[in-house]
Coordinates of C-alpha atoms and ligand atoms in Angstrom, one line a residue:
M1 CA -35.3 35.7 -39.8
K2 CA -32.6 38.0 -41.1
N3 CA -34.2 39.9 -43.9
I4 CA -30.9 40.5 -45.7
M5 CA -31.8 41.3 -49.3
R6 CA -34.9 39.1 -49.3
G7 CA -37.1 41.3 -51.2
T8 CA -40.4 41.5 -49.5
G9 CA -39.5 38.9 -46.8
W10 CA -40.3 35.3 -46.5
L11 CA -44.0 35.3 -47.0
M12 CA -44.2 36.6 -50.5
A13 CA -47.7 35.5 -51.0
V14 CA -49.1 38.8 -52.3
L15 CA -47.7 40.7 -55.2
P16 CA -48.3 44.4 -55.9
E17 CA -50.9 44.3 -58.7
Q18 CA -50.1 46.2 -61.8
A19 CA -52.6 48.8 -62.8
G20 CA -54.9 46.9 -65.2
V21 CA -56.1 49.8 -67.4
G22 CA -55.6 49.2 -71.1
L23 CA -53.5 46.0 -70.6
P24 CA -54.4 42.6 -71.9
A25 CA -55.7 40.3 -69.2
K26 CA -53.2 37.7 -70.1
A27 CA -50.1 37.7 -72.4
T28 CA -49.2 34.4 -73.9
R29 CA -46.3 32.9 -75.9
Q30 CA -46.0 29.5 -77.3
W31 CA -43.3 27.1 -78.5
V32 CA -42.8 23.4 -79.3
A33 CA -40.1 22.5 -76.9
S34 CA -37.1 21.5 -79.0
E35 CA -34.1 22.9 -77.3
R36 CA -32.6 22.5 -73.8
Y37 CA -33.5 25.7 -72.1
L38 CA -36.1 28.4 -72.0
L39 CA -34.1 31.7 -71.5
F40 CA -35.4 34.7 -69.6
P41 CA -33.8 38.2 -69.7
I42 CA -33.6 39.6 -66.2
K43 CA -33.0 43.2 -65.1
N44 CA -32.6 43.4 -61.3
G45 CA -35.2 45.8 -59.9
A46 CA -37.4 45.9 -63.0
P47 CA -41.2 45.6 -62.4
K48 CA -42.1 42.1 -61.2
Q49 CA -44.2 39.9 -63.5
R50 CA -45.9 36.7 -62.6
V51 CA -45.1 34.1 -65.2
R52 CA -46.6 30.6 -65.6
L53 CA -45.6 27.7 -67.7
V54 CA -48.5 25.6 -69.1
V55 CA -47.7 22.1 -70.4
D56 CA -50.4 19.8 -71.8
G57 CA -53.0 22.2 -70.5
Q58 CA -51.6 22.0 -66.9
A59 CA -50.4 25.3 -65.5
E60 CA -47.4 25.1 -63.2
A61 CA -47.2 27.4 -60.1
P62 CA -46.2 30.9 -61.3
N63 CA -42.7 32.4 -60.8
V64 CA -42.1 36.1 -60.2
M65 CA -39.6 37.6 -62.7
E66 CA -38.1 41.0 -63.2
L67 CA -38.2 40.8 -67.0
A68 CA -35.7 43.3 -68.5
P69 CA -37.5 46.1 -70.4
G70 CA -34.2 46.8 -72.2
T71 CA -30.7 45.3 -71.9
P72 CA -30.8 42.5 -69.3
D73 CA -28.4 42.3 -66.4
W74 CA -28.3 38.5 -66.9
W75 CA -30.3 35.6 -68.4
A76 CA -32.1 33.1 -66.2
F77 CA -32.9 29.6 -67.6
R78 CA -35.4 26.8 -67.2
D79 CA -34.3 23.4 -68.3
I80 CA -37.0 22.0 -70.6
T81 CA -35.2 18.9 -71.8
E82 CA -37.9 16.7 -70.3
L83 CA -40.6 18.6 -72.3
R84 CA -39.1 17.9 -75.7
G85 CA -41.8 17.7 -78.4
K86 CA -44.5 19.2 -76.3
T87 CA -46.3 22.4 -76.8
I88 CA -45.4 24.8 -74.0
T89 CA -47.2 28.0 -73.3
L90 CA -46.0 30.9 -71.1
E91 CA -48.7 33.1 -69.5
A92 CA -48.4 36.4 -67.7
D93 CA -51.2 38.4 -66.1
N94 CA -51.4 42.1 -66.7
L95 CA -48.3 42.4 -68.8
P96 CA -48.2 45.1 -71.6
A97 CA -48.2 43.1 -74.9
D98 CA -45.1 45.1 -76.1
N99 CA -43.0 44.4 -73.0
A100 CA -39.6 43.8 -74.5
G101 CA -38.5 41.3 -71.9
W102 CA -41.5 39.2 -72.6
Q103 CA -40.8 39.3 -76.3
A104 CA -37.2 38.4 -75.8
I105 CA -37.9 35.1 -74.0
R106 CA -36.7 32.2 -76.2
Q107 CA -35.4 28.7 -76.4
G108 CA -31.7 27.9 -76.6
N109 CA -29.3 25.1 -76.1
E110 CA -26.9 27.2 -74.1
I111 CA -27.2 29.2 -70.9
K112 CA -26.7 32.8 -72.1
G113 CA -23.4 34.1 -70.8
G114 CA -22.7 30.5 -69.8
E115 CA -19.2 30.4 -71.2
D116 CA -18.1 32.6 -68.2
I117 CA -19.8 30.5 -65.4
Y118 CA -17.3 29.8 -62.5
R119 CA -14.8 32.3 -63.9
E120 CA -16.7 35.5 -63.0
R121 CA -14.9 38.1 -60.9
L122 CA -16.8 37.4 -57.7
R123 CA -17.5 33.7 -58.2
P124 CA -16.4 31.7 -55.1
Q125 CA -13.8 29.3 -56.3
F126 CA -14.0 26.6 -53.6
H127 CA -17.4 27.3 -52.1
F128 CA -20.6 26.2 -53.8
S129 CA -22.8 28.9 -55.4
A130 CA -25.7 28.5 -57.9
R131 CA -24.8 29.1 -61.6
R132 CA -27.7 31.6 -61.8
G133 CA -29.9 33.4 -59.3
W134 CA -30.0 33.4 -55.6
N135 CA -29.3 30.8 -53.0
N136 CA -30.0 30.7 -49.2
D137 CA -30.2 27.6 -46.9
P138 CA -28.5 24.3 -47.7
N139 CA -31.2 21.6 -47.8
G140 CA -31.3 17.8 -47.9
L141 CA -27.7 17.2 -47.1
A142 CA -27.3 13.5 -47.6
F143 CA -24.7 11.0 -48.8
Y144 CA -26.6 8.7 -51.3
G145 CA -25.6 6.6 -54.2
G146 CA -21.9 7.1 -53.5
E147 CA -22.0 10.9 -53.7
Y148 CA -22.7 13.9 -51.5
H149 CA -25.9 15.8 -52.3
L150 CA -26.3 19.4 -51.6
F151 CA -29.8 20.8 -52.2
F152 CA -30.4 24.5 -51.6
Q153 CA -33.0 27.2 -51.4
H154 CA -32.8 28.6 -54.9
N155 CA -34.4 31.4 -56.8
P156 CA -33.5 30.5 -60.4
Y157 CA -35.2 33.6 -61.8
G158 CA -34.0 36.4 -59.5
W159 CA -30.9 37.9 -57.9
S160 CA -32.8 38.2 -54.5
W161 CA -34.8 35.8 -52.4
G162 CA -38.1 34.5 -54.0
N163 CA -39.7 31.6 -56.0
M164 CA -38.2 29.1 -53.6
H165 CA -37.1 25.9 -55.5
W166 CA -34.7 23.2 -54.3
G167 CA -31.6 23.5 -56.4
H168 CA -29.3 20.5 -56.4
A169 CA -25.6 19.8 -56.7
T170 CA -23.5 16.6 -56.2
S171 CA -19.9 16.0 -55.3
P172 CA -17.6 13.0 -54.8
D173 CA -15.6 14.8 -52.1
L174 CA -17.5 17.8 -50.7
V175 CA -15.1 20.1 -52.6
H176 CA -15.8 19.6 -56.3
W177 CA -19.5 20.2 -57.1
S178 CA -21.6 19.6 -60.2
E179 CA -24.9 21.5 -60.3
Q180 CA -27.8 19.4 -61.4
A181 CA -31.3 20.2 -62.5
E182 CA -33.7 21.7 -60.0
A183 CA -35.0 19.0 -57.7
L184 CA -38.2 20.6 -56.5
R185 CA -40.3 23.3 -58.1
P186 CA -43.2 25.2 -56.5
D187 CA -46.6 23.6 -56.8
A188 CA -50.2 24.0 -55.7
L189 CA -49.2 23.4 -52.1
G190 CA -46.7 26.3 -52.1
T191 CA -43.1 27.2 -52.8
M192 CA -40.4 24.8 -51.6
Y193 CA -38.9 25.9 -48.3
S194 CA -36.1 24.2 -46.3
G195 CA -35.9 20.6 -45.3
S196 CA -33.7 17.5 -45.1
A197 CA -33.1 14.2 -46.8
V198 CA -32.5 10.6 -45.6
T199 CA -31.8 7.3 -47.2
D200 CA -34.6 5.0 -46.3
W201 CA -32.4 1.9 -45.9
N202 CA -35.2 -0.4 -44.8
N203 CA -37.7 1.0 -47.3
T204 CA -40.0 1.9 -44.4
S205 CA -41.8 4.4 -46.7
G206 CA -42.4 1.8 -49.5
L207 CA -41.1 4.4 -51.9
G208 CA -38.1 2.3 -52.9
Q209 CA -38.1 -0.3 -55.7
G210 CA -36.2 -3.4 -56.6
G211 CA -34.4 -3.6 -53.2
K212 CA -32.8 -0.2 -53.8
P213 CA -33.4 2.2 -50.9
P214 CA -34.9 5.6 -52.0
L215 CA -33.5 9.0 -51.1
V216 CA -36.5 10.8 -49.4
L217 CA -36.7 14.6 -49.2
I218 CA -38.7 16.1 -46.4
Y219 CA -39.5 19.7 -47.1
T220 CA -41.9 22.5 -46.2
A221 CA -44.5 23.5 -48.8
A222 CA -44.9 27.2 -48.0
G223 CA -48.5 27.7 -49.0
N224 CA -51.4 28.6 -46.8
P225 CA -51.6 26.4 -44.8
M226 CA -47.8 25.7 -44.5
T227 CA -47.3 21.9 -44.5
Q228 CA -44.5 19.3 -44.5
C229 CA -44.2 17.1 -47.6
L230 CA -42.1 14.2 -49.1
A231 CA -40.4 13.7 -52.4
Y232 CA -38.3 10.7 -53.4
S233 CA -35.7 9.6 -55.8
R234 CA -34.3 6.2 -56.9
D235 CA -31.4 7.5 -58.9
G236 CA -30.3 10.7 -57.0
R237 CA -31.2 12.8 -60.1
S238 CA -34.9 12.8 -60.7
F239 CA -37.4 13.5 -57.9
T240 CA -41.0 12.6 -57.6
K241 CA -43.4 14.3 -55.1
Y242 CA -45.3 11.8 -52.9
A243 CA -48.9 11.6 -54.0
G244 CA -50.1 11.6 -50.4
N245 CA -48.7 15.1 -49.6
P246 CA -48.8 16.8 -47.2
V247 CA -47.6 14.3 -44.5
V248 CA -47.8 16.8 -41.6
T249 CA -50.6 19.4 -41.6
Q250 CA -50.1 22.9 -40.2
F251 CA -49.7 23.4 -36.4
T252 CA -49.3 27.1 -36.6
P253 CA -48.7 29.5 -39.5
G254 CA -45.1 29.6 -40.5
N255 CA -44.1 26.2 -39.0
R256 CA -41.3 24.9 -41.2
D257 CA -37.9 23.3 -41.9
P258 CA -38.3 19.6 -41.0
K259 CA -34.9 17.9 -40.2
V260 CA -35.4 14.1 -40.1
R261 CA -33.0 11.4 -38.7
W262 CA -33.2 7.7 -38.0
Y263 CA -33.2 6.8 -34.3
E264 CA -31.9 3.3 -34.1
P265 CA -32.7 2.4 -30.4
A266 CA -36.5 2.8 -31.2
R267 CA -36.2 2.0 -34.9
K268 CA -38.1 5.1 -35.9
W269 CA -37.7 8.4 -37.7
V270 CA -37.5 11.6 -35.6
M271 CA -38.3 15.0 -37.0
V272 CA -37.4 18.3 -35.5
L273 CA -39.6 21.1 -36.8
Y274 CA -39.8 24.8 -36.1
V275 CA -43.2 25.8 -34.7
G276 CA -43.8 29.5 -33.6
Y277 CA -46.8 30.6 -31.5
A278 CA -48.2 34.1 -31.4
D279 CA -47.6 35.3 -27.8
P280 CA -49.9 38.1 -26.8
V281 CA -48.0 38.6 -23.5
K282 CA -44.7 39.1 -25.3
K283 CA -44.7 42.4 -27.3
D284 CA -42.4 43.2 -30.1
A285 CA -40.7 46.6 -30.6
M286 CA -43.8 47.9 -32.4
G287 CA -46.1 46.8 -29.5
K288 CA -47.6 44.0 -31.6
P289 CA -48.0 40.5 -30.2
G290 CA -44.6 38.7 -30.0
R291 CA -43.8 35.2 -30.9
R292 CA -42.8 32.1 -28.8
D293 CA -40.4 30.0 -30.8
T294 CA -40.3 26.2 -30.2
I295 CA -38.9 23.1 -31.8
R296 CA -41.4 20.3 -32.0
F297 CA -40.2 16.6 -31.9
L298 CA -42.3 14.2 -34.0
S299 CA -41.8 10.5 -34.8
S300 CA -42.8 8.1 -37.5
T301 CA -42.2 4.5 -38.6
D302 CA -42.8 5.1 -42.3
L303 CA -41.9 8.8 -42.9
K304 CA -45.6 9.3 -43.9
S305 CA -47.5 9.3 -40.7
W306 CA -46.1 11.5 -37.9
Q307 CA -47.0 11.9 -34.2
T308 CA -45.9 14.8 -31.9
M309 CA -43.7 13.6 -29.0
S310 CA -42.5 16.8 -27.3
E311 CA -41.5 20.5 -27.7
I312 CA -38.7 22.7 -26.4
E313 CA -38.7 26.5 -26.4
G314 CA -36.1 29.0 -27.4
F315 CA -35.0 28.0 -30.9
Y316 CA -36.0 29.6 -34.2
E317 CA -36.1 28.2 -37.8
C318 CA -33.9 25.5 -39.3
P319 CA -33.4 23.2 -36.3
D320 CA -31.0 20.3 -36.3
L321 CA -30.5 17.4 -33.8
F322 CA -27.6 15.0 -33.8
P323 CA -25.3 12.9 -31.5
L324 CA -21.6 13.5 -31.2
P325 CA -19.1 11.0 -29.7
L326 CA -17.3 11.9 -26.5
T327 CA -13.6 11.2 -26.7
G328 CA -11.5 9.6 -23.9
D329 CA -12.8 7.6 -21.0
P330 CA -15.6 6.6 -20.6
G331 CA -16.6 7.6 -24.1
G332 CA -20.3 7.6 -25.0
E333 CA -22.1 10.4 -26.7
K334 CA -24.0 13.6 -26.2
W335 CA -26.7 15.2 -28.3
V336 CA -26.7 18.7 -29.8
L337 CA -29.8 20.7 -30.5
T338 CA -29.2 23.8 -32.7
A339 CA -31.1 26.1 -35.1
A340 CA -30.6 28.7 -37.8
N341 CA -28.4 31.2 -35.9
S342 CA -26.1 28.2 -34.8
D343 CA -26.5 28.7 -31.1
Y344 CA -26.8 25.3 -29.4
M345 CA -27.5 23.2 -26.4
I346 CA -25.7 20.0 -25.4
G347 CA -27.8 17.3 -23.6
R348 CA -29.4 13.9 -23.9
F349 CA -32.1 12.6 -26.3
D350 CA -34.2 9.8 -25.0
G351 CA -36.1 9.1 -28.2
T352 CA -39.0 11.4 -27.3
A353 CA -37.5 14.6 -25.9
F354 CA -34.3 16.5 -25.7
I355 CA -33.0 17.0 -22.1
P356 CA -30.6 20.0 -22.0
E357 CA -27.5 19.7 -19.9
T358 CA -26.2 23.2 -20.8
S359 CA -27.7 26.6 -21.2
K360 CA -27.8 28.0 -24.8
L361 CA -24.3 28.4 -26.0
A362 CA -22.9 30.7 -28.7
G363 CA -22.3 29.1 -32.1
Q364 CA -20.4 30.7 -34.9
R365 CA -18.7 34.0 -34.1
G366 CA -18.7 35.8 -37.4
E367 CA -21.3 37.3 -39.7
G368 CA -23.7 35.9 -42.2
F369 CA -23.4 32.2 -41.4
Y370 CA -27.0 30.9 -41.1
A371 CA -29.4 28.0 -41.4
A372 CA -26.6 25.3 -41.3
Q373 CA -27.5 21.6 -41.4
T374 CA -25.5 18.4 -41.1
Y375 CA -25.2 15.4 -43.4
S376 CA -27.1 12.1 -43.1
D377 CA -25.3 8.8 -43.8
E378 CA -21.8 10.4 -43.9
P379 CA -19.7 7.4 -44.9
K380 CA -16.7 8.3 -42.7
Q381 CA -18.6 8.4 -39.5
R382 CA -18.1 12.1 -39.2
R383 CA -20.6 14.9 -38.6
I384 CA -20.3 17.4 -41.5
Q385 CA -22.1 20.7 -41.5
I386 CA -22.6 23.3 -44.2
G387 CA -24.2 26.7 -43.6
W388 CA -25.5 29.4 -45.9
M389 CA -23.0 32.2 -46.2
Q390 CA -24.8 35.6 -46.6
A391 CA -22.0 36.9 -48.9
P392 CA -23.4 39.1 -51.6
A393 CA -22.0 39.1 -55.2
P394 CA -22.9 42.5 -56.5
G395 CA -23.1 42.8 -60.3
M396 CA -23.0 39.1 -60.8
A397 CA -25.7 36.8 -62.4
F398 CA -25.7 34.9 -59.1
N399 CA -25.8 35.9 -55.4
Q400 CA -24.8 34.3 -52.1
T401 CA -22.8 31.1 -51.4
M402 CA -22.3 28.2 -48.9
S403 CA -19.8 27.9 -46.1
L404 CA -16.9 25.4 -46.3
P405 CA -17.9 21.9 -45.2
L406 CA -17.2 21.8 -41.5
E407 CA -16.4 18.7 -39.3
L408 CA -18.0 19.0 -35.9
S409 CA -16.8 17.6 -32.6
L410 CA -17.3 18.0 -28.9
R411 CA -14.3 19.2 -27.0
A412 CA -13.6 19.5 -23.2
T413 CA -12.8 23.1 -22.2
P414 CA -12.4 24.7 -18.8
E415 CA -16.0 25.9 -19.1
G416 CA -17.3 22.4 -20.0
L417 CA -18.0 20.6 -23.3
R418 CA -18.1 22.9 -26.4
L419 CA -18.8 22.4 -30.1
A420 CA -15.8 22.8 -32.4
R421 CA -15.8 23.2 -36.2
L422 CA -12.8 22.5 -38.5
P423 CA -12.6 22.5 -42.3
V424 CA -12.8 19.0 -43.8
P425 CA -9.4 17.4 -44.8
E426 CA -10.7 16.9 -48.3
L427 CA -9.9 20.6 -48.9
E428 CA -6.2 19.8 -48.8
S429 CA -6.7 18.5 -52.4
L430 CA -6.8 22.2 -53.5
R431 CA -3.3 23.0 -52.2
Q432 CA -1.1 24.1 -55.0
K433 CA 2.1 25.8 -54.0
A434 CA 3.3 25.8 -50.4
W435 CA 5.4 28.1 -48.2
H436 CA 6.6 26.8 -44.9
H437 CA 8.4 28.2 -41.8
E438 CA 9.2 26.7 -38.5
A439 CA 10.7 27.9 -35.2
L440 CA 10.5 31.4 -36.5
S441 CA 10.9 34.3 -34.1
L442 CA 9.3 37.4 -35.4
Q443 CA 10.2 40.8 -33.8
P444 CA 8.3 44.1 -34.2
G445 CA 9.6 45.6 -37.4
G446 CA 10.8 42.2 -38.6
V447 CA 10.7 40.9 -42.2
N448 CA 7.3 39.8 -43.3
P449 CA 7.6 35.9 -43.4
L450 CA 4.7 35.8 -46.0
A451 CA 6.4 38.2 -48.4
K452 CA 6.9 35.6 -51.1
V453 CA 3.3 34.3 -51.0
R454 CA 1.4 35.0 -54.1
G455 CA -2.2 34.1 -54.7
E456 CA -5.8 35.2 -54.3
L457 CA -7.1 31.9 -52.9
L458 CA -5.2 31.1 -49.8
E459 CA -5.0 28.7 -46.9
V460 CA -2.8 29.9 -44.0
R461 CA -2.1 28.0 -40.8
A462 CA -0.2 29.3 -37.9
D463 CA 0.8 27.8 -34.5
F464 CA 2.4 30.5 -32.4
E465 CA 3.4 31.5 -28.9
P466 CA 2.9 35.2 -28.5
G467 CA 4.8 37.1 -25.8
A468 CA 2.6 38.5 -23.0
A469 CA 1.9 41.9 -24.6
A470 CA 2.2 41.0 -28.2
E471 CA -0.3 41.7 -31.0
T472 CA 0.0 39.4 -34.0
V473 CA -1.5 41.0 -37.1
F474 CA -2.3 39.0 -40.3
T475 CA -3.4 40.7 -43.4
V476 CA -4.8 38.5 -46.2
N477 CA -6.7 39.6 -49.3
G478 CA -7.5 43.0 -47.8
A479 CA -8.8 41.5 -44.5
T480 CA -7.2 42.1 -41.1
V481 CA -7.0 39.5 -38.4
V482 CA -5.4 40.5 -35.0
Y483 CA -4.6 38.2 -32.1
D484 CA -4.2 40.2 -28.9
A485 CA -2.3 38.1 -26.4
D486 CA -2.9 40.6 -23.6
Q487 CA -6.7 40.4 -23.9
Q488 CA -6.6 36.9 -25.4
E489 CA -8.9 38.1 -28.1
L490 CA -9.2 37.5 -31.8
T491 CA -10.4 40.3 -34.1
V492 CA -11.4 39.5 -37.6
N493 CA -12.2 42.6 -39.7
G494 CA -13.3 44.4 -36.6
K495 CA -15.3 41.5 -35.2
R496 CA -13.8 40.8 -31.7
N497 CA -14.1 37.4 -29.9
R498 CA -12.5 35.8 -26.9
A499 CA -9.9 33.1 -27.9
P500 CA -7.9 32.1 -24.8
L501 CA -4.4 30.8 -25.3
M502 CA -4.0 27.0 -25.1
A503 CA -0.9 26.2 -23.0
G504 CA 0.6 29.4 -24.3
H505 CA -0.3 28.7 -28.0
E506 CA -2.7 30.1 -30.4
R507 CA -3.5 28.1 -33.5
L508 CA -5.2 29.8 -36.4
I509 CA -6.5 28.6 -39.8
F510 CA -7.6 31.0 -42.6
Y511 CA -9.3 30.3 -45.9
T512 CA -9.8 33.2 -48.2
D513 CA -12.1 32.9 -51.2
R514 CA -13.4 35.7 -53.4
T515 CA -16.4 36.6 -51.2
T516 CA -15.6 34.9 -47.9
L517 CA -13.0 34.7 -45.2
E518 CA -13.2 31.9 -42.7
V519 CA -11.0 31.9 -39.7
F520 CA -10.8 29.0 -37.2
A521 CA -9.1 29.7 -33.9
N522 CA -8.5 27.5 -30.8
D523 CA -8.6 24.3 -32.8
G524 CA -12.0 25.1 -34.1
L525 CA -13.7 26.2 -30.9
V526 CA -13.9 29.7 -32.4
Y527 CA -15.2 29.8 -36.0
V528 CA -15.4 33.3 -37.6
P529 CA -16.9 33.3 -41.1
M530 CA -17.1 36.7 -42.7
P531 CA -18.4 38.0 -46.0
V532 CA -15.7 40.0 -47.8
L533 CA -15.2 41.6 -51.2
P534 CA -11.8 41.2 -52.8
P535 CA -9.4 44.2 -53.0
A536 CA -9.2 45.9 -56.4
N537 CA -5.5 44.7 -56.7
Q538 CA -4.0 41.6 -55.3
V539 CA -2.1 42.3 -52.1
V540 CA 0.8 40.2 -50.7
P541 CA -0.3 38.7 -47.4
A542 CA 1.6 39.8 -44.3
V543 CA 2.3 39.0 -40.7
T544 CA 3.6 41.7 -38.4
V545 CA 3.9 41.8 -34.6
K546 CA 3.6 44.7 -32.1
G547 CA 4.5 45.0 -28.4
G548 CA 6.9 42.0 -28.2
A549 CA 8.3 39.1 -30.1
V550 CA 6.1 36.1 -31.3
K551 CA 7.5 32.6 -31.8
F552 CA 5.9 30.7 -34.7
D553 CA 6.3 26.9 -34.2
T554 CA 4.9 26.6 -37.7
L555 CA 3.6 29.1 -40.2
D556 CA 2.3 27.6 -43.5
A557 CA 0.6 29.2 -46.5
W558 CA -0.8 27.5 -49.6
R559 CA -2.0 28.9 -52.8
L560 CA -5.2 27.0 -53.6
K561 CA -6.6 26.0 -56.9
S562 CA -10.1 26.7 -58.0
A563 CA -12.4 23.7 -57.5
W564 CA -14.1 24.5 -60.8
K565 CA -12.8 23.0 -64.1
Ligands
FRU1 C1 -34.1 30.4 -43.3 C2 -35.4 30.3 -43.9 C3 -36.2 29.0 -43.6 C4 -37.1 28.9 -44.7 C5 -36.3 29.4 -45.9 C6 -37.1 30.0 -47.0 O1 -33.2 31.2 -44.0 O2 -36.2 31.4 -43.6 O3 -36.8 29.1 -42.3 O4 -37.5 27.6 -44.9 O5 -35.3 30.3 -45.4 O6 -36.2 30.3 -48.0

């Protein structure tokens, strides 16, 4: 696990207790729910308070909040529409009664500061991010009810990791997203860690009704023990936790992130699950017992009762397993096994075990792309992946974002089959103004062919033949991308990767958004996502060459529109 800005790390079970002297044991506030939201003033870094909502005498699992003692940095919200007319009580343990943040909590029909949502200075304009709070992993990627669903690890009440909920967004096209109400909130079994979603076409689970297949979410409840659970929906909007949870009991502490798929040849469900074992032989840097990381394969005929089939070593959290077609003769398919850092193996899956046919291969080549997963029931028979982009948004009321939706394929290379990623064609709907060049020969010191391009959100595509010693240098939005034909290497903001010429050509695609730059080289075999911060003033993009002429077969740039209204 990368502990990038995750507060105290992933097992936030124990809170620092506040000194209890002179403080009331319990602070309470009460309302009759009559408006849309309960609004909480948050100051990042303020003392953490544990706050519980009690409805009809039933206490929900607590959330940890940094309630602002003075002027808040931002306001968090909890949608209370479904509680209208009920008496709702907030409780906090060990909170000074005069705590200003506590007193400032109130109902409202608007998200405070909501008029600016999607227009903020660092808001990604064509990548999904939560309206408020923190996001990490994409969860439950599924096409259901005619729309794409993107659930996500969400802290609605903090700028950093914590209080894991499943946030929810929907889209007709993977580009334009509408954020919906939280799908899963923490409960007595724990906070809601990562997992997946499937349409149960044959109603094997019995959770469907009236011939309509349910959408079933399979998630980790991160309590002690840590277990795997189900929730279901019949309308793609409201979610009910299965009364028989958990469906998989704990194998080892920390086991998590079930990714489930239908395996047609045996007409059964297959789950891949991260299971780590303490390994006394392996020592970590501090001399403490190390860990042996495995992916466990389980199967089920009804999503409720699961049996272990096999296990494979060498992969950490957030596994995914999927087939990809082989193009050309004789066709067929291969299976890909991957996990959070996106390294992968290609091989066979026989219904019970994964049989690797490669060693572990390097996945993405940038920084901060993590915990990706692929869609179930993609209608266009593609395999679409979205990853968490660890791109901070300092000073904003939200933090982090998602990668572009990526279409995966297997491609033959001189080294063997490799995984390629390309941006989905739906993104072309964002193109606004175009600049086009072809058969352009650029000399060192030549005129910048992108000099007329204006815009902050850009897509750039170049197909070029560099002379033997040439360096082709692109600068976009303050980022620098260099293709070195001598070394056959691509360097994105200092991050260097091998990218061999293809029949003398290099083909690059760039997408620049406010906090991310994604570069695709070698027709997607090299994917370099990078977190960035925009320059203070807009800069004109440029292409320059050094050491020899470069021939551009095509050089295109588009100014992109925001995906938000
Ligand atoms: C990956 C991860 C998952 C876990 C989730 C918790 O980033 O650590 O393993 O389920 O985040 O938010």
